[in-house]
Amino acid sequence: MSPSLQLWNRPPSLGHGQHPPSATKITPAIIGFDIDGVVADTMEAFIRIAADQYNLTVPPHQLTEFMAEDCLDMDPAIIEEIFHTLLHHPLAAQLRPMPGAITVLTEFSQTTRLTFITARPDPDPIAEWLEHHLGSQVYSRCRLIATGDHNAKAPHIRSMDLRYFIDDRVETCHLLAEEPDITPIVFDQPWNNGRHQLQLVHDWQHIRTICRA
């Protein structure tokens, strides 16, 4: 899919939490999305499963690291079990979309295909999840790539003619920021707070604000 505009200049660096002025709004045709922590509310699901299945309380503010085992006083085997469930059985685990995600993505899909690039190793479970929540008509206009590696997204972003990418993992965004033709946007989460000076979005209404359909 080619961008609706053939030439896009990389926007000037913005302060933490800022977004482009209306004159530089992004067309959805050239923006891609990570899934976990951006489209899917993986934190809510992790906390809920920990409580329901293991009788463990995980306050959201304690999730200060992208790798949960680095910040939680919890048996690593339990953490692995929970994430295994979310990776391989997202529908059965009742993984929920982030608030507003489906509405905004559906709106964007009316003018362009949606592109998702995830570090998940297997695309099939999350493809089923996306189709369930977006509906078959919108899902038919989606492109999904599972890299199996958080640090392997740049070539796929470029091959899909994308210029912007939204991710919650700040290390991924820092790597993308080194690419001359990709602008990363950090999706605000507890584990990336205070760790970057990159462009930031707080939620899906904020994403809608910086984009133009």
mmCIF file of C-alpha atoms in Angstrom:
data_model
loop_
_atom_site.group_PDB
_atom_site.id
_atom_site.type_symbol
_atom_site.label_atom_id
_atom_site.label_comp_id
_atom_site.label_asym_id
_atom_site.label_seq_id
_atom_site.Cartn_x
_atom_site.Cartn_y
_atom_site.Cartn_z
ATOM 1 C CA MET A 1 0.000 0.000 0.000
ATOM 2 C CA SER A 2 1.471 3.303 -1.042
ATOM 3 C CA PRO A 3 1.043 6.464 1.037
ATOM 4 C CA SER A 4 -1.560 8.867 -0.249
ATOM 5 C CA LEU A 5 1.204 11.483 -0.351
ATOM 6 C CA GLN A 6 4.398 10.410 -2.084
ATOM 7 C CA LEU A 7 6.783 12.545 -0.039
ATOM 8 C CA TRP A 8 6.568 12.999 3.708
ATOM 9 C CA ASN A 9 9.218 14.909 5.604
ATOM 10 C CA ARG A 10 10.237 13.570 8.988
ATOM 11 C CA PRO A 11 8.572 15.893 11.502
ATOM 12 C CA PRO A 12 10.682 17.954 13.879
ATOM 13 C CA SER A 13 11.449 16.424 17.264
ATOM 14 C CA LEU A 14 8.651 16.990 19.731
ATOM 15 C CA GLY A 15 8.774 17.249 23.491
ATOM 16 C CA HIS A 16 7.564 14.462 25.738
ATOM 17 C CA GLY A 17 3.807 14.154 25.464
ATOM 18 C CA GLN A 18 3.431 16.525 22.532
ATOM 19 C CA HIS A 19 1.740 15.689 19.272
ATOM 20 C CA PRO A 20 1.912 17.186 15.783
ATOM 21 C CA PRO A 21 -0.054 20.361 15.051
ATOM 22 C CA SER A 22 -3.042 20.011 12.779
ATOM 23 C CA ALA A 23 -0.987 21.074 9.739
ATOM 24 C CA THR A 24 1.106 17.899 10.020
ATOM 25 C CA LYS A 25 -1.589 15.392 10.860
ATOM 26 C CA ILE A 26 -0.763 11.835 9.830
ATOM 27 C CA THR A 27 -2.764 9.933 7.267
ATOM 28 C CA PRO A 28 -3.643 6.451 8.607
ATOM 29 C CA ALA A 29 -2.263 4.936 5.390
ATOM 30 C CA ILE A 30 1.298 5.445 6.638
ATOM 31 C CA ILE A 31 0.980 4.501 10.309
ATOM 32 C CA GLY A 32 1.295 1.013 11.785
ATOM 33 C CA PHE A 33 0.419 -0.409 15.163
ATOM 34 C CA ASP A 34 1.888 -2.818 17.675
ATOM 35 C CA ILE A 35 -0.798 -4.982 19.278
ATOM 36 C CA ASP A 36 -0.070 -5.851 22.925
ATOM 37 C CA GLY A 37 -0.193 -2.730 25.066
ATOM 38 C CA VAL A 38 -1.463 -0.647 22.138
ATOM 39 C CA VAL A 39 -4.466 -2.343 20.529
ATOM 40 C CA ALA A 40 -4.902 -5.066 23.159
ATOM 41 C CA ASP A 41 -5.140 -4.265 26.870
ATOM 42 C CA THR A 42 -2.595 -6.886 27.864
ATOM 43 C CA MET A 43 -1.913 -5.293 31.250
ATOM 44 C CA GLU A 44 -5.566 -5.572 32.284
ATOM 45 C CA ALA A 45 -5.652 -9.219 31.214
ATOM 46 C CA PHE A 46 -2.428 -10.042 33.071
ATOM 47 C CA ILE A 47 -3.695 -8.437 36.283
ATOM 48 C CA ARG A 48 -7.096 -10.132 35.989
ATOM 49 C CA ILE A 49 -5.685 -13.610 35.332
ATOM 50 C CA ALA A 50 -3.193 -13.231 38.185
ATOM 51 C CA ALA A 51 -6.088 -12.446 40.527
ATOM 52 C CA ASP A 52 -8.635 -14.959 39.227
ATOM 53 C CA GLN A 53 -6.395 -17.967 38.686
ATOM 54 C CA TYR A 54 -3.535 -17.437 41.129
ATOM 55 C CA ASN A 55 -5.097 -15.261 43.852
ATOM 56 C CA LEU A 56 -2.373 -12.659 43.343
ATOM 57 C CA THR A 57 -2.863 -8.895 43.440
ATOM 58 C CA VAL A 58 -0.849 -6.865 40.946
ATOM 59 C CA PRO A 59 -1.328 -3.087 41.256
ATOM 60 C CA PRO A 60 -0.917 -1.468 37.820
ATOM 61 C CA HIS A 61 1.639 1.031 39.129
ATOM 62 C CA GLN A 62 3.992 -1.846 39.948
ATOM 63 C CA LEU A 63 4.342 -2.750 36.275
ATOM 64 C CA THR A 64 7.273 -0.409 35.786
ATOM 65 C CA GLU A 65 9.269 -2.699 33.483
ATOM 66 C CA PHE A 66 8.317 -4.099 30.089
ATOM 67 C CA MET A 67 9.444 -7.523 31.328
ATOM 68 C CA ALA A 68 7.070 -8.222 34.215
ATOM 69 C CA GLU A 69 9.538 -10.530 35.972
ATOM 70 C CA ASP A 70 11.909 -7.563 36.343
ATOM 71 C CA CYS A 71 9.501 -5.568 38.500
ATOM 72 C CA LEU A 72 7.089 -7.998 40.189
ATOM 73 C CA ASP A 73 7.684 -10.116 43.270
ATOM 74 C CA MET A 74 6.001 -13.074 41.612
ATOM 75 C CA ASP A 75 7.048 -16.601 40.722
ATOM 76 C CA PRO A 76 8.536 -16.340 37.198
ATOM 77 C CA ALA A 77 6.809 -19.608 36.303
ATOM 78 C CA ILE A 78 3.418 -18.005 36.983
ATOM 79 C CA ILE A 79 4.318 -14.988 34.871
ATOM 80 C CA GLU A 80 5.333 -17.312 32.051
ATOM 81 C CA GLU A 81 2.084 -19.282 32.347
ATOM 82 C CA ILE A 82 -0.030 -16.134 32.163
ATOM 83 C CA PHE A 83 1.770 -14.797 29.108
ATOM 84 C CA HIS A 84 1.645 -18.224 27.453
ATOM 85 C CA THR A 85 -2.132 -18.111 27.832
ATOM 86 C CA LEU A 86 -2.335 -14.587 26.416
ATOM 87 C CA LEU A 87 -0.064 -15.455 23.488
ATOM 88 C CA HIS A 88 -1.750 -18.667 22.462
ATOM 89 C CA HIS A 89 -5.341 -18.263 23.687
ATOM 90 C CA PRO A 90 -6.190 -14.537 23.676
ATOM 91 C CA LEU A 91 -9.898 -15.091 23.056
ATOM 92 C CA ALA A 92 -10.256 -17.735 25.762
ATOM 93 C CA ALA A 93 -8.332 -15.439 28.120
ATOM 94 C CA GLN A 94 -10.821 -12.664 27.315
ATOM 95 C CA LEU A 95 -8.056 -10.302 26.241
ATOM 96 C CA ARG A 96 -9.828 -6.993 25.680
ATOM 97 C CA PRO A 97 -9.140 -4.192 23.222
ATOM 98 C CA MET A 98 -7.813 -0.944 24.622
ATOM 99 C CA PRO A 99 -10.635 1.553 25.205
ATOM 100 C CA GLY A 100 -11.554 3.253 21.952
ATOM 101 C CA ALA A 101 -9.236 1.125 19.804
ATOM 102 C CA ILE A 102 -11.909 -0.685 17.811
ATOM 103 C CA THR A 103 -13.880 2.489 17.102
ATOM 104 C CA VAL A 104 -10.841 4.389 15.841
ATOM 105 C CA LEU A 105 -9.438 1.465 13.841
ATOM 106 C CA THR A 106 -12.815 0.910 12.207
ATOM 107 C CA GLU A 107 -12.921 4.582 11.273
ATOM 108 C CA PHE A 108 -9.414 4.406 9.785
ATOM 109 C CA SER A 109 -10.296 1.251 7.839
ATOM 110 C CA GLN A 110 -12.879 3.185 5.836
ATOM 111 C CA THR A 111 -10.084 4.938 3.936
ATOM 112 C CA THR A 112 -7.093 2.581 4.130
ATOM 113 C CA ARG A 113 -5.855 -0.847 5.101
ATOM 114 C CA LEU A 114 -4.749 -1.322 8.701
ATOM 115 C CA THR A 115 -1.260 -2.618 9.432
ATOM 116 C CA PHE A 116 -0.285 -4.437 12.624
ATOM 117 C CA ILE A 117 3.265 -5.568 13.367
ATOM 118 C CA THR A 118 3.639 -7.627 16.528
ATOM 119 C CA ALA A 119 6.555 -9.354 18.218
ATOM 120 C CA ARG A 120 4.331 -12.343 18.893
ATOM 121 C CA PRO A 121 5.863 -15.523 17.418
ATOM 122 C CA ASP A 122 2.619 -16.975 16.032
ATOM 123 C CA PRO A 123 0.208 -14.766 14.079
ATOM 124 C CA ASP A 124 -2.768 -17.134 14.100
ATOM 125 C CA PRO A 125 -4.146 -16.630 17.660
ATOM 126 C CA ILE A 126 -3.956 -12.845 17.477
ATOM 127 C CA ALA A 127 -5.330 -12.868 13.912
ATOM 128 C CA GLU A 128 -8.391 -14.684 15.227
ATOM 129 C CA TRP A 129 -8.611 -12.161 18.067
ATOM 130 C CA LEU A 130 -8.412 -9.212 15.669
ATOM 131 C CA GLU A 131 -11.080 -10.640 13.381
ATOM 132 C CA HIS A 132 -13.346 -11.311 16.366
ATOM 133 C CA HIS A 133 -13.120 -7.738 17.643
ATOM 134 C CA LEU A 134 -12.876 -5.821 14.363
ATOM 135 C CA GLY A 135 -15.361 -7.950 12.452
ATOM 136 C CA SER A 136 -14.708 -9.814 9.224
ATOM 137 C CA GLN A 137 -15.242 -6.823 6.942
ATOM 138 C CA VAL A 138 -12.682 -4.609 8.685
ATOM 139 C CA TYR A 139 -10.289 -7.518 9.252
ATOM 140 C CA SER A 140 -10.284 -8.226 5.518
ATOM 141 C CA ARG A 141 -8.592 -4.844 5.130
ATOM 142 C CA CYS A 142 -5.830 -5.640 7.630
ATOM 143 C CA ARG A 143 -2.217 -6.659 7.244
ATOM 144 C CA LEU A 144 -0.676 -8.579 10.146
ATOM 145 C CA ILE A 145 2.987 -9.452 10.605
ATOM 146 C CA ALA A 146 4.346 -11.479 13.536
ATOM 147 C CA THR A 147 8.104 -10.943 13.788
ATOM 148 C CA GLY A 148 8.840 -13.039 16.864
ATOM 149 C CA ASP A 149 11.370 -10.349 17.798
ATOM 150 C CA HIS A 150 10.787 -6.911 19.322
ATOM 151 C CA ASN A 151 13.847 -5.570 17.521
ATOM 152 C CA ALA A 152 12.951 -6.797 14.029
ATOM 153 C CA LYS A 153 10.119 -4.443 13.129
ATOM 154 C CA ALA A 154 11.926 -1.781 11.088
ATOM 155 C CA PRO A 155 12.305 -3.789 7.838
ATOM 156 C CA HIS A 156 8.616 -4.692 7.900
ATOM 157 C CA ILE A 157 7.568 -1.117 8.637
ATOM 158 C CA ARG A 158 9.605 0.020 5.663
ATOM 159 C CA SER A 159 8.384 -2.738 3.340
ATOM 160 C CA MET A 160 4.795 -1.756 4.103
ATOM 161 C CA ASP A 161 5.458 1.862 3.102
ATOM 162 C CA LEU A 162 4.796 3.088 6.643
ATOM 163 C CA ARG A 163 6.399 6.221 8.056
ATOM 164 C CA TYR A 164 5.054 6.096 11.617
ATOM 165 C CA PHE A 165 4.713 3.262 14.118
ATOM 166 C CA ILE A 166 3.009 3.176 17.523
ATOM 167 C CA ASP A 167 4.526 0.852 20.135
ATOM 168 C CA ASP A 168 4.491 0.654 23.926
ATOM 169 C CA ARG A 169 8.005 -0.803 24.218
ATOM 170 C CA VAL A 170 10.322 2.168 24.520
ATOM 171 C CA GLU A 171 13.392 0.157 23.512
ATOM 172 C CA THR A 172 11.703 -0.669 20.215
ATOM 173 C CA CYS A 173 10.828 2.985 19.697
ATOM 174 C CA HIS A 174 14.401 4.074 20.381
ATOM 175 C CA LEU A 175 15.639 1.631 17.739
ATOM 176 C CA LEU A 176 13.070 2.894 15.247
ATOM 177 C CA ALA A 177 14.094 6.479 15.996
ATOM 178 C CA GLU A 178 17.527 5.649 14.577
ATOM 179 C CA GLU A 179 15.936 4.906 11.206
ATOM 180 C CA PRO A 180 15.941 7.980 8.934
ATOM 181 C CA ASP A 181 12.549 7.213 7.405
ATOM 182 C CA ILE A 182 10.558 5.985 10.427
ATOM 183 C CA THR A 183 9.045 8.067 13.229
ATOM 184 C CA PRO A 184 8.153 6.044 16.337
ATOM 185 C CA ILE A 185 5.317 7.092 18.617
ATOM 186 C CA VAL A 186 5.242 5.741 22.175
ATOM 187 C CA PHE A 187 1.899 4.536 23.526
ATOM 188 C CA ASP A 188 1.832 5.695 27.144
ATOM 189 C CA GLN A 189 2.135 2.834 29.644
ATOM 190 C CA PRO A 190 3.599 2.601 33.185
ATOM 191 C CA TRP A 191 6.653 0.715 31.897
ATOM 192 C CA ASN A 192 7.725 3.524 29.572
ATOM 193 C CA ASN A 193 7.050 6.526 31.797
ATOM 194 C CA GLY A 194 9.993 8.902 32.068
ATOM 195 C CA ARG A 195 12.210 6.815 29.803
ATOM 196 C CA HIS A 196 12.108 8.751 26.567
ATOM 197 C CA GLN A 197 11.739 12.112 24.888
ATOM 198 C CA LEU A 198 9.891 10.698 21.907
ATOM 199 C CA GLN A 199 6.492 11.592 20.546
ATOM 200 C CA LEU A 200 3.792 10.198 22.849
ATOM 201 C CA VAL A 201 0.119 9.295 22.653
ATOM 202 C CA HIS A 202 -1.955 8.702 25.765
ATOM 203 C CA ASP A 203 -4.885 6.726 24.352
ATOM 204 C CA TRP A 204 -6.869 6.031 21.192
ATOM 205 C CA GLN A 205 -8.643 9.366 21.229
ATOM 206 C CA HIS A 206 -5.197 10.943 21.164
ATOM 207 C CA ILE A 207 -4.297 8.734 18.178
ATOM 208 C CA ARG A 208 -7.416 9.933 16.382
ATOM 209 C CA THR A 209 -6.402 13.524 17.130
ATOM 210 C CA ILE A 210 -2.975 13.216 15.503
ATOM 211 C CA CYS A 211 -4.326 11.404 12.447
ATOM 212 C CA ARG A 212 -6.606 12.397 9.642
ATOM 213 C CA ALA A 213 -8.782 9.798 7.938
#
